[in-house]
XYZ file of C-alpha atoms in Angstrom:
689
model
C 16.384 51.939 -26.341
C 20.435 52.359 -27.131
C 20.731 48.585 -26.910
C 18.514 48.260 -29.975
C 20.639 49.382 -33.532
C 17.853 48.082 -36.080
C 14.396 47.586 -35.152
C 12.981 45.783 -38.265
C 14.116 43.311 -41.417
C 12.184 42.304 -43.551
C 12.450 39.282 -46.228
C 13.907 37.200 -43.059
C 13.485 33.298 -43.465
C 12.614 31.422 -40.909
C 13.542 28.065 -41.055
C 11.631 24.993 -39.650
C 14.460 22.164 -39.565
C 11.214 19.826 -40.233
C 10.824 22.049 -43.680
C 14.020 23.049 -44.566
C 13.230 23.189 -48.730
C 10.182 25.271 -47.713
C 10.709 28.305 -45.579
C 8.471 30.913 -44.498
C 9.755 34.400 -45.528
C 8.805 36.913 -43.272
C 9.745 40.269 -41.069
C 11.980 40.191 -38.166
C 10.781 43.315 -35.243
C 13.300 43.663 -32.173
C 11.641 45.489 -29.252
C 12.649 46.188 -25.577
C 11.236 42.832 -24.531
C 10.520 40.502 -27.715
C 11.903 39.332 -31.003
C 8.485 38.935 -33.050
C 9.094 37.149 -35.988
C 5.751 37.830 -38.793
C 4.368 35.638 -41.547
C 2.496 37.999 -43.642
C 0.594 35.368 -46.046
C -0.569 33.155 -42.729
C -0.633 35.858 -40.289
C 0.907 34.062 -37.220
C 3.374 35.853 -34.445
C 6.449 34.019 -33.716
C 7.393 36.016 -30.110
C 10.788 35.115 -28.216
C 11.158 37.104 -25.019
C 14.927 38.260 -24.558
C 14.633 36.799 -20.918
C 14.217 33.236 -22.822
C 17.188 33.353 -24.780
C 19.596 30.775 -23.443
C 22.329 31.722 -26.606
C 22.710 33.333 -29.798
C 25.111 31.884 -32.404
C 26.078 33.849 -35.707
C 26.730 31.050 -38.261
C 28.872 30.818 -41.719
C 27.206 33.115 -44.632
C 25.119 31.206 -47.528
C 24.007 31.888 -50.536
C 20.625 33.391 -48.813
C 21.781 35.693 -46.379
C 23.571 35.859 -42.558
C 21.701 32.869 -40.423
C 21.119 33.502 -36.986
C 20.288 30.716 -34.631
C 18.550 31.442 -31.096
C 18.039 28.593 -28.637
C 15.776 29.651 -25.749
C 15.572 28.053 -21.878
C 12.237 26.980 -23.246
C 13.713 24.568 -25.383
C 12.348 26.652 -28.929
C 15.763 26.003 -31.751
C 15.020 28.998 -34.241
C 17.485 29.872 -36.852
C 16.830 33.342 -39.006
C 17.790 34.106 -42.723
C 18.696 37.434 -42.691
C 19.594 39.001 -46.040
C 22.245 41.250 -45.041
C 24.839 41.151 -42.765
C 25.237 43.825 -41.572
C 21.772 43.721 -40.565
C 22.108 40.295 -39.207
C 25.212 41.842 -36.969
C 23.058 44.657 -35.834
C 20.434 42.087 -34.360
C 23.014 39.875 -32.981
C 25.150 43.234 -30.858
C 21.417 44.494 -29.832
C 20.187 40.613 -28.733
C 23.452 39.808 -27.237
C 23.066 43.479 -24.734
C 19.104 42.472 -24.618
C 19.400 38.893 -23.327
C 20.704 39.333 -20.088
C 21.426 42.540 -18.875
C 24.502 42.896 -16.591
C 22.119 44.111 -13.248
C 19.316 42.431 -11.645
C 17.708 45.999 -11.469
C 17.542 45.921 -15.259
C 15.052 42.743 -15.405
C 11.792 42.601 -17.543
C 9.780 42.554 -13.714
C 11.002 46.230 -12.992
C 9.226 47.596 -15.787
C 6.218 45.013 -17.017
C 2.973 46.676 -16.474
C -0.120 44.567 -17.687
C -3.394 45.377 -18.923
C -5.081 47.855 -16.065
C -8.047 44.771 -15.455
C -5.836 42.031 -15.569
C -4.968 41.747 -11.527
C -3.626 44.472 -9.009
C -0.009 44.263 -8.011
C -0.057 43.187 -4.881
C -2.177 40.347 -5.326
C -0.569 37.167 -5.078
C 2.811 38.803 -2.716
C 0.563 38.022 0.481
C -0.713 34.320 -0.465
C 1.583 32.255 1.776
C 2.964 32.856 4.650
C 5.938 30.521 5.893
C 4.473 30.897 9.689
C 1.107 29.451 8.130
C 2.552 26.845 5.978
C 4.152 25.261 9.518
C 1.014 26.023 11.325
C -0.723 22.976 8.588
C 1.869 20.329 10.497
C 0.204 21.737 13.709
C 3.558 24.021 14.155
C 4.528 25.003 16.731
C 4.205 22.623 19.298
C 5.431 20.593 22.258
C 9.012 19.508 20.305
C 9.635 21.470 17.560
C 9.375 25.603 17.854
C 10.027 29.350 15.967
C 13.868 30.081 16.341
C 13.820 33.822 16.316
C 17.521 34.289 16.069
C 18.073 34.899 12.378
C 15.141 37.696 12.470
C 18.096 39.903 10.463
C 19.661 37.061 8.132
C 22.882 36.943 11.221
C 22.470 33.162 11.398
C 22.313 32.197 8.135
C 21.907 34.768 5.130
C 20.424 32.041 2.919
C 17.620 30.912 5.376
C 14.025 32.227 6.000
C 13.749 35.150 9.046
C 11.196 32.596 10.945
C 12.861 28.940 10.718
C 12.197 26.032 13.072
C 14.066 23.659 15.170
C 13.722 21.086 18.527
C 12.533 22.636 21.727
C 15.626 20.908 22.843
C 18.114 23.573 21.240
C 20.175 25.630 23.125
C 21.392 28.935 21.344
C 24.424 27.382 21.795
C 23.496 24.082 20.023
C 22.614 26.905 17.146
C 25.488 28.852 16.958
C 27.525 26.196 16.750
C 25.417 24.007 14.588
C 25.760 26.807 11.340
C 29.161 28.039 12.280
C 29.909 24.307 11.617
C 28.196 24.282 8.080
C 28.802 25.130 5.006
C 27.230 28.896 4.082
C 25.476 28.429 7.877
C 22.957 26.396 6.797
C 21.903 24.344 9.825
C 19.598 21.663 10.409
C 15.899 23.394 9.957
C 12.395 21.673 10.319
C 10.892 21.595 6.865
C 8.541 18.895 7.139
C 6.507 17.639 10.076
C 4.248 14.346 8.997
C 1.556 13.695 11.064
C 3.193 10.302 12.947
C 5.604 12.947 14.524
C 8.137 11.972 11.504
C 10.598 15.170 10.440
C 12.332 16.019 7.566
C 14.622 18.938 8.478
C 17.504 20.107 5.857
C 21.193 22.027 6.599
C 24.038 21.685 4.145
C 27.863 19.840 4.543
C 29.878 19.502 7.895
C 32.563 21.397 7.534
C 34.357 17.977 9.110
C 37.042 17.955 6.390
C 39.126 14.099 8.056
C 38.815 14.560 11.939
C 36.939 17.732 12.501
C 33.909 17.781 14.462
C 31.476 20.057 16.469
C 29.778 18.866 19.775
C 27.103 21.312 19.243
C 26.390 19.953 16.091
C 25.673 16.044 16.973
C 24.098 17.715 20.076
C 21.693 19.096 18.184
C 20.894 16.193 15.379
C 20.337 14.137 18.668
C 17.413 16.628 19.348
C 15.800 16.289 16.526
C 15.818 12.908 16.881
C 14.214 13.031 19.923
C 11.547 15.320 18.471
C 9.920 12.415 17.348
C 9.436 9.088 19.842
C 8.346 6.043 17.377
C 12.050 5.120 16.974
C 15.691 5.361 18.598
C 17.516 5.903 15.838
C 16.991 8.578 12.183
C 18.654 9.002 9.112
C 20.943 11.070 7.845
C 20.533 11.549 3.772
C 23.812 12.821 2.170
C 22.253 12.721 -1.495
C 25.936 13.305 -3.651
C 27.827 10.046 -4.794
C 29.787 9.137 -2.263
C 33.132 10.030 -4.034
C 32.211 13.567 -4.547
C 31.478 14.028 -0.945
C 34.908 12.532 0.178
C 36.643 14.753 -2.392
C 35.079 17.643 -0.174
C 36.749 16.369 2.545
C 40.189 17.495 1.513
C 38.903 20.837 1.084
C 37.693 20.948 4.813
C 34.634 19.614 4.481
C 32.615 16.366 3.828
C 30.428 14.717 5.644
C 28.624 13.096 9.362
C 31.144 10.463 11.020
C 29.220 7.595 12.189
C 31.412 7.415 15.495
C 30.573 10.913 16.148
C 26.708 11.347 15.662
C 24.944 8.679 18.129
C 21.840 7.155 16.907
C 21.840 8.068 13.252
C 22.270 5.473 10.157
C 23.927 7.803 7.125
C 23.511 6.987 3.235
C 24.785 8.146 0.583
C 22.612 8.176 -2.388
C 24.379 9.219 -5.458
C 22.805 12.810 -6.986
C 25.002 13.753 -9.946
C 26.255 17.929 -8.922
C 24.897 20.899 -11.012
C 27.744 20.539 -13.257
C 26.736 16.902 -14.908
C 23.261 17.917 -14.819
C 24.168 21.061 -16.938
C 26.107 18.909 -19.688
C 22.735 16.265 -19.738
C 20.951 18.604 -20.620
C 23.077 20.058 -23.022
C 22.858 16.516 -25.289
C 19.201 16.085 -24.690
C 18.504 18.847 -26.870
C 21.478 17.619 -28.915
C 19.587 14.695 -29.422
C 16.008 16.605 -29.947
C 18.220 19.151 -32.512
C 18.733 15.849 -34.805
C 18.234 16.726 -38.332
C 16.781 13.952 -39.529
C 16.600 11.549 -36.660
C 16.604 8.093 -36.519
C 14.807 5.937 -33.988
C 18.390 3.956 -33.260
C 20.003 8.109 -33.049
C 17.765 9.064 -31.531
C 17.077 6.434 -28.255
C 20.887 6.596 -28.093
C 21.416 9.704 -28.015
C 18.947 10.381 -25.003
C 20.870 7.117 -22.957
C 24.251 9.299 -23.979
C 22.869 11.800 -22.129
C 22.245 10.411 -19.019
C 18.698 12.049 -18.240
C 16.459 9.800 -18.003
C 19.162 8.535 -15.303
C 19.250 11.193 -13.644
C 15.607 11.833 -13.146
C 15.421 7.650 -12.056
C 18.241 8.701 -8.854
C 16.053 11.910 -7.429
C 13.030 9.842 -7.756
C 14.597 7.074 -5.886
C 16.816 9.675 -3.341
C 13.073 11.386 -2.431
C 11.773 7.959 -2.047
C 13.796 6.679 -0.035
C 13.074 9.952 2.360
C 9.410 9.696 1.716
C 9.252 6.055 2.546
C 11.235 6.219 5.588
C 9.193 8.908 6.881
C 5.968 7.376 6.699
C 7.261 4.285 8.335
C 8.075 6.456 10.939
C 11.363 7.360 10.715
C 12.822 11.064 10.930
C 15.653 12.661 7.828
C 17.701 15.270 8.070
C 19.527 15.554 4.111
C 22.310 17.766 2.663
C 24.030 17.794 -0.635
C 27.127 20.216 -0.834
C 25.287 23.750 0.208
C 21.254 22.459 0.639
C 19.760 24.269 -2.224
C 20.239 22.089 -4.942
C 19.713 18.515 -4.579
C 18.429 19.120 -1.296
C 15.439 21.623 -2.191
C 14.791 18.999 -4.858
C 14.831 15.585 -2.832
C 12.969 17.146 0.108
C 10.339 18.838 -1.917
C 9.566 15.424 -4.101
C 9.502 13.712 -0.731
C 6.657 15.664 0.619
C 4.561 15.966 -2.704
C 4.818 12.196 -2.001
C 3.733 11.706 0.891
C 0.798 14.939 1.412
C -2.170 15.385 -0.771
C -2.647 19.187 0.226
C 0.783 19.724 -2.078
C -0.702 18.087 -5.072
C -3.233 20.897 -4.740
C -2.370 23.711 -6.921
C -2.200 25.564 -4.143
C -0.231 23.412 -2.142
C 2.298 23.191 -4.754
C 2.807 26.828 -4.568
C 2.706 26.763 -0.838
C 5.501 23.873 -1.111
C 7.351 26.014 -4.112
C 7.276 28.884 -1.876
C 8.918 27.061 0.829
C 11.107 24.919 -0.200
C 12.547 26.784 -3.203
C 12.147 30.238 -2.098
C 11.860 30.516 1.473
C 15.500 28.072 1.800
C 17.651 30.425 -0.391
C 17.515 27.994 -3.669
C 19.798 30.674 -6.357
C 16.995 30.636 -9.018
C 18.513 33.608 -10.253
C 21.825 31.460 -10.632
C 20.775 28.872 -11.416
C 18.242 30.049 -14.501
C 21.169 32.611 -16.272
C 18.855 35.717 -15.178
C 21.244 38.333 -15.721
C 25.703 38.637 -16.193
C 27.250 35.541 -14.125
C 29.264 32.824 -14.149
C 28.093 30.096 -16.478
C 28.985 27.390 -14.435
C 26.465 28.472 -11.970
C 23.405 27.845 -14.460
C 21.825 24.401 -13.728
C 18.770 23.109 -15.188
C 17.845 21.677 -11.068
C 14.324 23.309 -10.852
C 13.648 21.820 -14.599
C 13.970 18.888 -12.830
C 12.012 19.046 -10.191
C 9.129 20.094 -13.039
C 10.251 16.604 -14.629
C 10.367 14.618 -11.692
C 6.921 15.470 -10.798
C 5.685 15.024 -14.117
C 6.422 11.420 -13.869
C 4.828 11.187 -10.345
C 1.372 12.785 -12.711
C 1.964 10.309 -14.970
C 2.150 7.473 -12.931
C -0.741 8.857 -10.394
C -2.419 11.299 -12.853
C -5.842 11.258 -10.512
C -3.493 12.262 -7.214
C -3.056 15.017 -8.734
C -4.382 19.025 -9.128
C -3.116 19.905 -12.245
C -2.291 19.782 -15.134
C 1.044 19.776 -17.849
C 0.485 23.317 -18.649
C 0.652 24.329 -15.330
C 4.364 22.530 -14.759
C 4.940 24.553 -18.724
C 3.429 28.096 -17.437
C 5.951 27.777 -13.692
C 8.932 26.768 -15.517
C 8.949 29.238 -18.799
C 8.158 31.886 -16.406
C 11.220 30.973 -13.401
C 12.967 31.944 -16.583
C 11.253 34.856 -18.157
C 11.598 37.340 -15.374
C 8.274 38.980 -16.011
C 7.253 37.982 -12.532
C 9.587 39.091 -9.025
C 8.020 35.677 -7.524
C 11.923 33.923 -9.134
C 13.925 37.236 -8.936
C 17.072 36.740 -6.470
C 18.791 34.073 -5.087
C 16.809 34.219 -1.094
C 14.346 35.402 0.614
C 17.107 38.339 1.695
C 17.465 38.910 -2.126
C 14.091 39.562 -2.699
C 13.282 41.892 0.594
C 16.197 43.814 -0.352
C 14.884 44.311 -3.920
C 11.639 45.108 -2.422
C 10.160 42.986 -5.033
C 6.554 42.849 -3.660
C 6.736 46.908 -4.063
C 7.755 46.709 -7.522
C 7.333 43.572 -9.325
C 3.981 41.856 -9.868
C 3.806 38.179 -8.429
C 3.673 35.051 -10.336
C 0.867 33.427 -8.516
C -1.124 36.823 -8.807
C -1.344 36.066 -12.202
C -2.318 32.120 -12.247
C -4.758 33.261 -9.892
C -6.290 34.578 -13.200
C -6.271 31.121 -15.028
C -6.851 28.534 -12.656
C -9.101 27.132 -15.010
C -6.697 26.047 -17.098
C -4.935 24.553 -14.964
C -7.200 21.692 -13.685
C -6.621 18.252 -14.186
C -9.928 16.516 -14.971
C -9.027 13.222 -13.859
C -8.205 14.166 -10.224
C -10.233 12.874 -7.276
C -9.536 14.914 -4.265
C -10.137 11.825 -2.236
C -7.388 9.668 -2.918
C -5.733 10.921 0.690
C -2.864 9.171 1.124
C 0.607 8.749 0.034
C 1.897 7.987 -3.589
C 4.940 5.859 -4.483
C 7.203 6.258 -7.550
C 7.254 3.277 -10.067
C 11.088 3.147 -9.833
C 11.078 0.453 -12.740
C 13.396 1.875 -16.899
C 10.827 1.542 -18.509
C 8.066 3.495 -15.961
C 10.493 6.498 -16.235
C 9.160 8.985 -19.303
C 11.169 11.506 -21.890
C 9.253 14.500 -21.068
C 7.843 15.305 -25.063
C 5.905 18.505 -23.733
C 8.333 20.078 -22.538
C 11.343 19.714 -24.174
C 10.182 18.864 -27.880
C 7.500 21.334 -27.364
C 8.100 23.102 -30.096
C 7.953 20.481 -32.759
C 5.721 20.150 -35.218
C 4.139 16.923 -36.178
C 4.636 15.167 -33.453
C 2.427 16.437 -30.976
C -1.207 15.074 -30.778
C -3.764 18.074 -32.378
C -4.656 18.654 -29.326
C -3.870 17.638 -26.031
C -6.093 14.766 -23.881
C -6.430 16.663 -20.804
C -7.227 19.845 -23.202
C -10.067 17.785 -24.518
C -11.431 15.967 -21.417
C -10.871 19.475 -19.343
C -13.260 21.434 -21.941
C -16.267 18.368 -22.353
C -15.499 19.051 -18.428
C -15.923 22.659 -18.342
C -19.271 22.496 -20.746
C -20.995 20.315 -18.699
C -20.677 22.499 -16.140
C -21.817 25.139 -18.080
C -25.185 23.467 -18.749
C -25.566 21.773 -14.928
C -25.256 25.251 -14.215
C -28.167 26.677 -16.874
C -30.470 23.546 -16.167
C -30.538 24.331 -12.210
C -30.797 28.153 -12.238
C -33.830 27.367 -14.741
C -35.762 24.536 -12.736
C -35.718 27.174 -9.963
C -37.139 29.541 -12.195
C -39.722 26.588 -13.246
C -40.184 26.384 -9.684
C -40.675 30.024 -9.408
C -43.109 30.004 -11.362
C -45.626 27.519 -10.714
C -45.305 28.185 -7.404
C -46.911 31.260 -8.472
C -49.197 29.779 -9.914
C -50.213 27.582 -7.174
C -50.949 29.771 -4.760
C -52.513 32.665 -7.070
C -54.803 29.753 -7.920
C -55.691 28.518 -4.823
C -56.773 32.627 -3.482
C -59.036 32.793 -6.522
C -60.823 29.604 -5.512
C -61.172 31.153 -2.017
C -61.764 35.107 -2.437
C -64.709 33.959 -5.568
C -66.545 30.515 -3.398
C -70.180 31.542 -3.037
C -73.401 30.180 -1.930
C -75.353 30.495 -5.541
C -74.751 27.918 -8.373
C -73.538 30.294 -11.189
C -70.816 31.450 -8.705
C -69.544 28.314 -7.984
C -69.821 27.604 -11.732
C -68.087 30.701 -12.505
C -64.872 30.068 -10.038
C -64.446 26.515 -11.454
C -64.306 28.423 -14.816
C -62.216 31.073 -13.189
C -59.621 28.180 -11.368
C -59.438 26.156 -15.004
C -58.923 29.547 -17.069
C -55.893 30.656 -16.419
C -55.816 33.932 -18.654
C -59.310 34.714 -16.872
C -57.805 34.822 -13.415
C -54.715 36.738 -14.429
C -56.686 39.502 -16.004
C -59.283 38.971 -12.903
C -55.976 39.118 -10.367
C -54.844 42.180 -12.124
C -58.670 44.155 -11.882
C -58.376 43.586 -8.449
C -55.347 44.359 -7.338
C -55.186 47.573 -9.388
C -58.342 48.826 -7.622
C -57.013 47.982 -4.005
C -54.884 50.922 -1.810
C -51.757 51.654 -2.995
C -50.034 50.424 0.023
C -51.149 47.423 -0.872
C -48.366 44.330 -0.619
C -48.860 43.008 -4.440
C -49.428 46.425 -6.156
C -46.701 47.425 -8.835
C -46.129 49.906 -11.352
C -45.442 47.391 -13.542
C -47.824 44.305 -13.305
C -47.365 41.613 -14.165
C -48.019 37.803 -13.569
C -44.745 36.491 -13.417
C -43.491 39.242 -11.332
C -45.995 39.143 -8.513
C -43.768 35.919 -7.544
C -40.426 36.829 -8.530
C -40.208 39.606 -6.100
C -41.072 37.327 -2.890
C -38.156 35.388 -3.753
C -35.937 38.099 -5.070
C -35.445 36.997 -8.823
C -34.647 38.903 -11.625
C -38.119 39.720 -13.137
C -39.728 37.711 -16.379
C -38.511 40.319 -19.120
C -35.133 38.600 -18.097
C -36.391 35.281 -18.497
C -35.252 35.710 -22.910
C -31.716 37.180 -22.146
C -31.043 34.455 -19.193
C -31.484 31.905 -21.649
C -29.969 33.303 -24.459
C -26.970 34.191 -22.607
C -25.531 30.205 -22.003
C -24.163 28.338 -25.320
C -25.844 24.745 -25.375
C -24.004 24.144 -28.095
C -19.938 24.464 -28.439
C -17.819 24.410 -31.925
C -15.980 21.005 -31.473
C -11.772 21.835 -31.099
C -11.486 19.626 -33.578
C -11.257 21.283 -37.381
C -10.410 24.653 -35.788
C -7.103 25.846 -36.917
C -7.735 29.307 -36.790
C -8.946 32.167 -34.101
C -10.801 34.938 -35.140
C -8.655 37.212 -34.783
C -5.995 35.305 -37.281
C -4.265 33.944 -34.789
C -3.390 30.135 -36.533
C -3.572 27.260 -33.667
C -0.916 25.128 -32.881
C 0.142 22.006 -31.217
C 0.931 24.141 -27.901
C -1.501 27.157 -28.000
C -4.402 26.317 -25.740
C -8.047 26.508 -27.696
C -10.528 28.428 -25.202
C -14.816 28.425 -25.899
C -16.436 30.956 -25.044
C -19.066 30.201 -22.581
C -22.008 32.801 -23.880
C -21.346 32.156 -27.224
C -19.381 28.804 -27.835
C -17.232 29.667 -30.737
C -13.873 28.637 -30.020
C -10.566 31.665 -29.310
C -7.156 31.743 -28.918
C -6.100 33.447 -24.627
C -5.639 37.024 -26.225
C -8.925 37.182 -27.403
C -10.860 35.462 -24.256
C -8.990 37.295 -21.269
C -12.178 38.283 -19.546
C -14.484 36.366 -17.069
C -17.809 37.280 -16.143
C -21.243 35.906 -14.420
C -23.899 34.721 -16.947
C -27.336 35.563 -15.919
C -28.209 32.428 -16.882
C -25.705 30.580 -14.365
C -27.210 29.400 -11.476
C -23.802 29.716 -9.088
C -22.871 33.894 -10.536
C -19.138 32.558 -10.983
C -17.061 34.221 -13.618
C -16.294 32.395 -15.788
C -14.730 33.076 -19.723
C -15.580 34.996 -22.466
C -14.781 36.348 -25.606
C -14.202 40.401 -26.602
C -17.564 40.278 -28.595
C -19.723 38.839 -25.754
C -18.679 40.968 -22.933
C -19.599 43.841 -24.860
C -22.651 42.638 -25.555
C -23.191 42.164 -21.866
C -21.317 45.583 -21.082
C -24.655 47.599 -23.014
C -27.382 44.944 -21.918
C -26.296 44.982 -18.356
C -28.125 48.462 -16.859
């Protein structure tokens, strides 16, 4: 590629801020998609995807070389000291062109090709349909209907084609309300609870100081009437009051309670994208202190205001969830209705409905409230060169709030922390087309479903890695966030995940999940062996009875012989074989390779007895303990964020690259595909007929 001026640099030092006296020396490789640092002594590789790079900074020359500081959107911060300044400059200029393309068509997803056996290109694109998600809520119904006016995105180009509105809403009401709302984002249904209370979302009205729109007022009244539980509803403005009032000077603003009947208006004070971006920057500065003391870190974290913002988002979401739970409908907006509105609407649903706390439900929630309703992922994540002021960690905050809820009610969530981290990283990676673009219309115009792979298809192949072992599916209830200050935590697993020495060697969740998988494997194996034993016992019982009936005779000799036959299994076995061999060719029990066990198995269509040793040996009874394993067999070292995975066939531990196959084991009764290492996979391929 023209962008790569220098593909390989040797004798590069990688500086770990915890170990500045003994930096790692290795080779730096620059490819079309990654920056790779290889340590020859330990064989450890550090891979940095270009799309994950947030900023590159050339530091002043030092006596050992030219330092290059790279900060990533995954919160990795690394410094490479390159011996020659000219080489450092070449790497620097190459990365500047690679990490943020000018055109959206230059993104990684349009060139990414997984291994051909991993998953097909269309996998995941058809997992979620907006109509199906609303059918879960029994919509359309007598109060809500599908509006066809946005089929060609004429009503609002940042909304989905299918929007659901009150049945009472007329065409004039919909058009006028759309014109009266910022960016045309009129009030539309996003969630209907089982008590008829709803959550609708929109953008701020273009009210200024005195403007009004009768049709918009009628639209909100129509929404209120869909719920017969109460004679009022809430309108929640997620902004601080002062921000909303400032917007009035620009001809925007908020609803005037004097014009809108039967509404209760609430400001709930979540700061804008610029404040959130600056706050996260201060969090990173707190995490990057060279020798942080307790007070220095706590003070830096407090001055960032990050936890205060997280609590504010949870507080607003809790207000909405509590209102809906009590049977009161809520209309939610911020400025344009695609940032703070997406956060609080999705979190409120997460609190209200256990379906959204499952893996599939959480993905559906993202598809509906973030992708379909037009959160500007490409701008907020800085996928391409754009206005830096548009970049903001809105989706990161949503994942953080979800993690806060998981920490408080772990048994209520099917997924674990790793699931959230994978989502966060791939929203920024652009490896998959799922989060590329700023709205549904963008994604259709780019033909992403035809040209790129889906993140959901990839994740479907790794579901066992995302399971929370503490999950209780029967927790069928709304959950509430504890908003006490001491309950809002700093998410070390996200913002400090690459810091060595501050994480446990194995996360507790991984150990629990590993134990659960081992137990599942053994139980499956026991069930299979129990059935095989029952099959043999059944045959022995039937065979003995038939022999007894066939050899019963009045003579004493015959009786004695019959008694001996019943008690002498070997004699019975040999005699039965001789009888069968003398029988007609069409005898139902006669076979070319007749054996004692196969007689019983043929009726039950089980595997032949010679397969029994293979079945027993195909399942590892003992799994290697995780604790003392520091490297994979491929020499890749394990660190605090790399997952150790057991092969279910041999019981050894491997990295994710070495255990990329899933097959059904002969010794398992369920026949479900399970993870096996490449060596075991090759052996099984040789053994299979």
